[in-house]
């Protein structure tokens, strides 16, 4: 789900009504026919993408915004299809230290 042709992740800001819980950014993707919409945190996405240089606090003070778009790298894609959040952004770089483990788990066991 994090790599390959199903990696269609976009980021959104979630507003919380509770005063002690801050608003947060999270990643989501939707696929036709699915009842639930998977979500992920920046920590989850950092297993695949190196977000360090692209994370920032937005103008309202919400932490965790990311200024790059998720693209499945060519060597991990078995499809030419790419879902881009915004064509004007840079591609999020791959997390070289962990991507092979994620890909092995995704392809080898489908337990992700």
PDB file of C-alpha atoms in Angstrom:
ATOM      1  CA  UNK A   1       0.000   0.000   0.000  1.00  0.00           C
ATOM      2  CA  UNK A   2       2.926   2.389   0.621  1.00  0.00           C
ATOM      3  CA  UNK A   3       4.762   1.523  -2.586  1.00  0.00           C
ATOM      4  CA  UNK A   4       3.709   0.274  -5.990  1.00  0.00           C
ATOM      5  CA  UNK A   5       0.691   1.149  -8.094  1.00  0.00           C
ATOM      6  CA  UNK A   6      -1.575   1.458  -5.038  1.00  0.00           C
ATOM      7  CA  UNK A   7       0.524   4.239  -3.474  1.00  0.00           C
ATOM      8  CA  UNK A   8      -1.926   7.084  -4.022  1.00  0.00           C
ATOM      9  CA  UNK A   9      -1.290   9.140  -0.892  1.00  0.00           C
ATOM     10  CA  UNK A  10      -2.205  12.781  -0.322  1.00  0.00           C
ATOM     11  CA  UNK A  11      -1.874  14.909   2.793  1.00  0.00           C
ATOM     12  CA  UNK A  12      -4.748  16.654   4.581  1.00  0.00           C
ATOM     13  CA  UNK A  13      -5.156  18.774   7.691  1.00  0.00           C
ATOM     14  CA  UNK A  14      -7.529  17.313  10.290  1.00  0.00           C
ATOM     15  CA  UNK A  15      -9.142  19.833  12.634  1.00  0.00           C
ATOM     16  CA  UNK A  16      -9.887  18.657  16.182  1.00  0.00           C
ATOM     17  CA  UNK A  17     -12.716  20.085  18.280  1.00  0.00           C
ATOM     18  CA  UNK A  18     -11.133  19.085  21.584  1.00  0.00           C
ATOM     19  CA  UNK A  19      -9.150  21.990  23.092  1.00  0.00           C
ATOM     20  CA  UNK A  20      -6.268  19.783  24.320  1.00  0.00           C
ATOM     21  CA  UNK A  21      -5.777  17.927  21.025  1.00  0.00           C
ATOM     22  CA  UNK A  22      -3.952  19.885  18.316  1.00  0.00           C
ATOM     23  CA  UNK A  23      -4.943  19.862  14.671  1.00  0.00           C
ATOM     24  CA  UNK A  24      -2.792  17.443  12.694  1.00  0.00           C
ATOM     25  CA  UNK A  25      -1.711  16.556   9.221  1.00  0.00           C
ATOM     26  CA  UNK A  26      -2.271  13.017   8.076  1.00  0.00           C
ATOM     27  CA  UNK A  27      -1.933  11.096   4.823  1.00  0.00           C
ATOM     28  CA  UNK A  28      -4.837   9.316   3.147  1.00  0.00           C
ATOM     29  CA  UNK A  29      -5.747   7.516  -0.003  1.00  0.00           C
ATOM     30  CA  UNK A  30      -9.031   6.378  -1.461  1.00  0.00           C
ATOM     31  CA  UNK A  31      -9.676   3.518  -3.806  1.00  0.00           C
ATOM     32  CA  UNK A  32     -12.899   2.791  -5.592  1.00  0.00           C
ATOM     33  CA  UNK A  33     -14.990   0.171  -3.856  1.00  0.00           C
ATOM     34  CA  UNK A  34     -13.341   0.462  -0.445  1.00  0.00           C
ATOM     35  CA  UNK A  35     -15.527   1.229   2.541  1.00  0.00           C
ATOM     36  CA  UNK A  36     -12.766   2.582   4.775  1.00  0.00           C
ATOM     37  CA  UNK A  37     -10.162   5.143   3.809  1.00  0.00           C
ATOM     38  CA  UNK A  38      -6.649   4.200   5.011  1.00  0.00           C
ATOM     39  CA  UNK A  39      -4.730   6.935   6.829  1.00  0.00           C
ATOM     40  CA  UNK A  40      -1.075   7.259   7.827  1.00  0.00           C
ATOM     41  CA  UNK A  41       1.062   9.616   9.846  1.00  0.00           C
ATOM     42  CA  UNK A  42       4.297  11.280   8.774  1.00  0.00           C
ATOM     43  CA  UNK A  43       6.106   8.609  10.818  1.00  0.00           C
ATOM     44  CA  UNK A  44       4.474   5.882   8.702  1.00  0.00           C
ATOM     45  CA  UNK A  45       5.284   7.655   5.448  1.00  0.00           C
ATOM     46  CA  UNK A  46       8.886   8.220   6.585  1.00  0.00           C
ATOM     47  CA  UNK A  47       9.484   4.477   6.212  1.00  0.00           C
ATOM     48  CA  UNK A  48       9.189   5.026   2.457  1.00  0.00           C
ATOM     49  CA  UNK A  49       9.895   8.725   1.890  1.00  0.00           C
ATOM     50  CA  UNK A  50      12.543  10.989   3.432  1.00  0.00           C
ATOM     51  CA  UNK A  51      10.388  13.930   4.501  1.00  0.00           C
ATOM     52  CA  UNK A  52      12.974  15.692   6.683  1.00  0.00           C
ATOM     53  CA  UNK A  53      13.808  18.583   4.342  1.00  0.00           C
ATOM     54  CA  UNK A  54      10.159  19.078   3.344  1.00  0.00           C
ATOM     55  CA  UNK A  55       8.322  19.257   6.682  1.00  0.00           C
ATOM     56  CA  UNK A  56       7.209  22.643   7.971  1.00  0.00           C
ATOM     57  CA  UNK A  57       4.743  24.399  10.274  1.00  0.00           C
ATOM     58  CA  UNK A  58       1.918  26.017   8.314  1.00  0.00           C
ATOM     59  CA  UNK A  59       0.781  29.651   8.645  1.00  0.00           C
ATOM     60  CA  UNK A  60      -1.755  28.674  11.356  1.00  0.00           C
ATOM     61  CA  UNK A  61       0.929  27.001  13.484  1.00  0.00           C
ATOM     62  CA  UNK A  62      -0.006  23.404  12.596  1.00  0.00           C
ATOM     63  CA  UNK A  63       3.057  21.172  12.508  1.00  0.00           C
ATOM     64  CA  UNK A  64       3.715  18.353  10.068  1.00  0.00           C
ATOM     65  CA  UNK A  65       2.814  19.841   6.708  1.00  0.00           C
ATOM     66  CA  UNK A  66       4.936  18.363   3.917  1.00  0.00           C
ATOM     67  CA  UNK A  67       5.933  20.259   0.781  1.00  0.00           C
ATOM     68  CA  UNK A  68       6.691  17.385  -1.581  1.00  0.00           C
ATOM     69  CA  UNK A  69       4.529  14.926  -3.454  1.00  0.00           C
ATOM     70  CA  UNK A  70       4.458  11.180  -3.111  1.00  0.00           C
ATOM     71  CA  UNK A  71       5.535   9.305  -6.207  1.00  0.00           C
ATOM     72  CA  UNK A  72       6.307   5.616  -6.406  1.00  0.00           C
ATOM     73  CA  UNK A  73       9.910   5.258  -7.562  1.00  0.00           C
ATOM     74  CA  UNK A  74      10.358   3.561 -10.909  1.00  0.00           C
ATOM     75  CA  UNK A  75      12.236   0.555  -9.534  1.00  0.00           C
ATOM     76  CA  UNK A  76       9.359  -0.173  -7.147  1.00  0.00           C
ATOM     77  CA  UNK A  77       6.511   0.394  -9.568  1.00  0.00           C
ATOM     78  CA  UNK A  78       4.936  -2.214 -11.782  1.00  0.00           C
ATOM     79  CA  UNK A  79       2.680   0.403 -13.300  1.00  0.00           C
ATOM     80  CA  UNK A  80       3.206   3.656 -15.182  1.00  0.00           C
ATOM     81  CA  UNK A  81       0.331   5.218 -13.232  1.00  0.00           C
ATOM     82  CA  UNK A  82       1.345   7.995 -10.841  1.00  0.00           C
ATOM     83  CA  UNK A  83      -0.930   9.935  -8.533  1.00  0.00           C
ATOM     84  CA  UNK A  84       0.445  13.390  -7.822  1.00  0.00           C
ATOM     85  CA  UNK A  85      -0.857  15.722  -5.150  1.00  0.00           C
ATOM     86  CA  UNK A  86       0.324  18.847  -6.974  1.00  0.00           C
ATOM     87  CA  UNK A  87       2.362  18.923 -10.186  1.00  0.00           C
ATOM     88  CA  UNK A  88       4.287  21.986  -8.952  1.00  0.00           C
ATOM     89  CA  UNK A  89       5.895  20.228  -5.967  1.00  0.00           C
ATOM     90  CA  UNK A  90       9.128  18.271  -5.839  1.00  0.00           C
ATOM     91  CA  UNK A  91       8.906  14.522  -5.471  1.00  0.00           C
ATOM     92  CA  UNK A  92       9.490  13.304  -1.917  1.00  0.00           C
ATOM     93  CA  UNK A  93      12.867  11.530  -1.892  1.00  0.00           C
ATOM     94  CA  UNK A  94      12.975   7.855  -1.045  1.00  0.00           C
ATOM     95  CA  UNK A  95      14.059   6.769   2.446  1.00  0.00           C
ATOM     96  CA  UNK A  96      17.071   4.745   1.342  1.00  0.00           C
ATOM     97  CA  UNK A  97      17.592   3.106   4.750  1.00  0.00           C
ATOM     98  CA  UNK A  98      14.131   1.518   4.968  1.00  0.00           C
ATOM     99  CA  UNK A  99      12.520   1.340   1.515  1.00  0.00           C
ATOM    100  CA  UNK A 100      13.822  -2.149   0.713  1.00  0.00           C
ATOM    101  CA  UNK A 101      12.308  -3.554   3.916  1.00  0.00           C
ATOM    102  CA  UNK A 102       8.961  -1.937   3.172  1.00  0.00           C
ATOM    103  CA  UNK A 103       8.955  -3.230  -0.398  1.00  0.00           C
ATOM    104  CA  UNK A 104       9.957  -6.746   0.677  1.00  0.00           C
ATOM    105  CA  UNK A 105       7.168  -6.838   3.246  1.00  0.00           C
ATOM    106  CA  UNK A 106       4.588  -5.425   0.841  1.00  0.00           C
ATOM    107  CA  UNK A 107       5.370  -7.800  -2.020  1.00  0.00           C
ATOM    108  CA  UNK A 108       6.408 -10.841   0.001  1.00  0.00           C
ATOM    109  CA  UNK A 109       3.617 -11.132   2.528  1.00  0.00           C
ATOM    110  CA  UNK A 110       0.860  -8.629   1.755  1.00  0.00           C
ATOM    111  CA  UNK A 111       0.448  -8.168   5.519  1.00  0.00           C
ATOM    112  CA  UNK A 112       1.081  -4.448   5.420  1.00  0.00           C
TER     113      UNK A 112
END
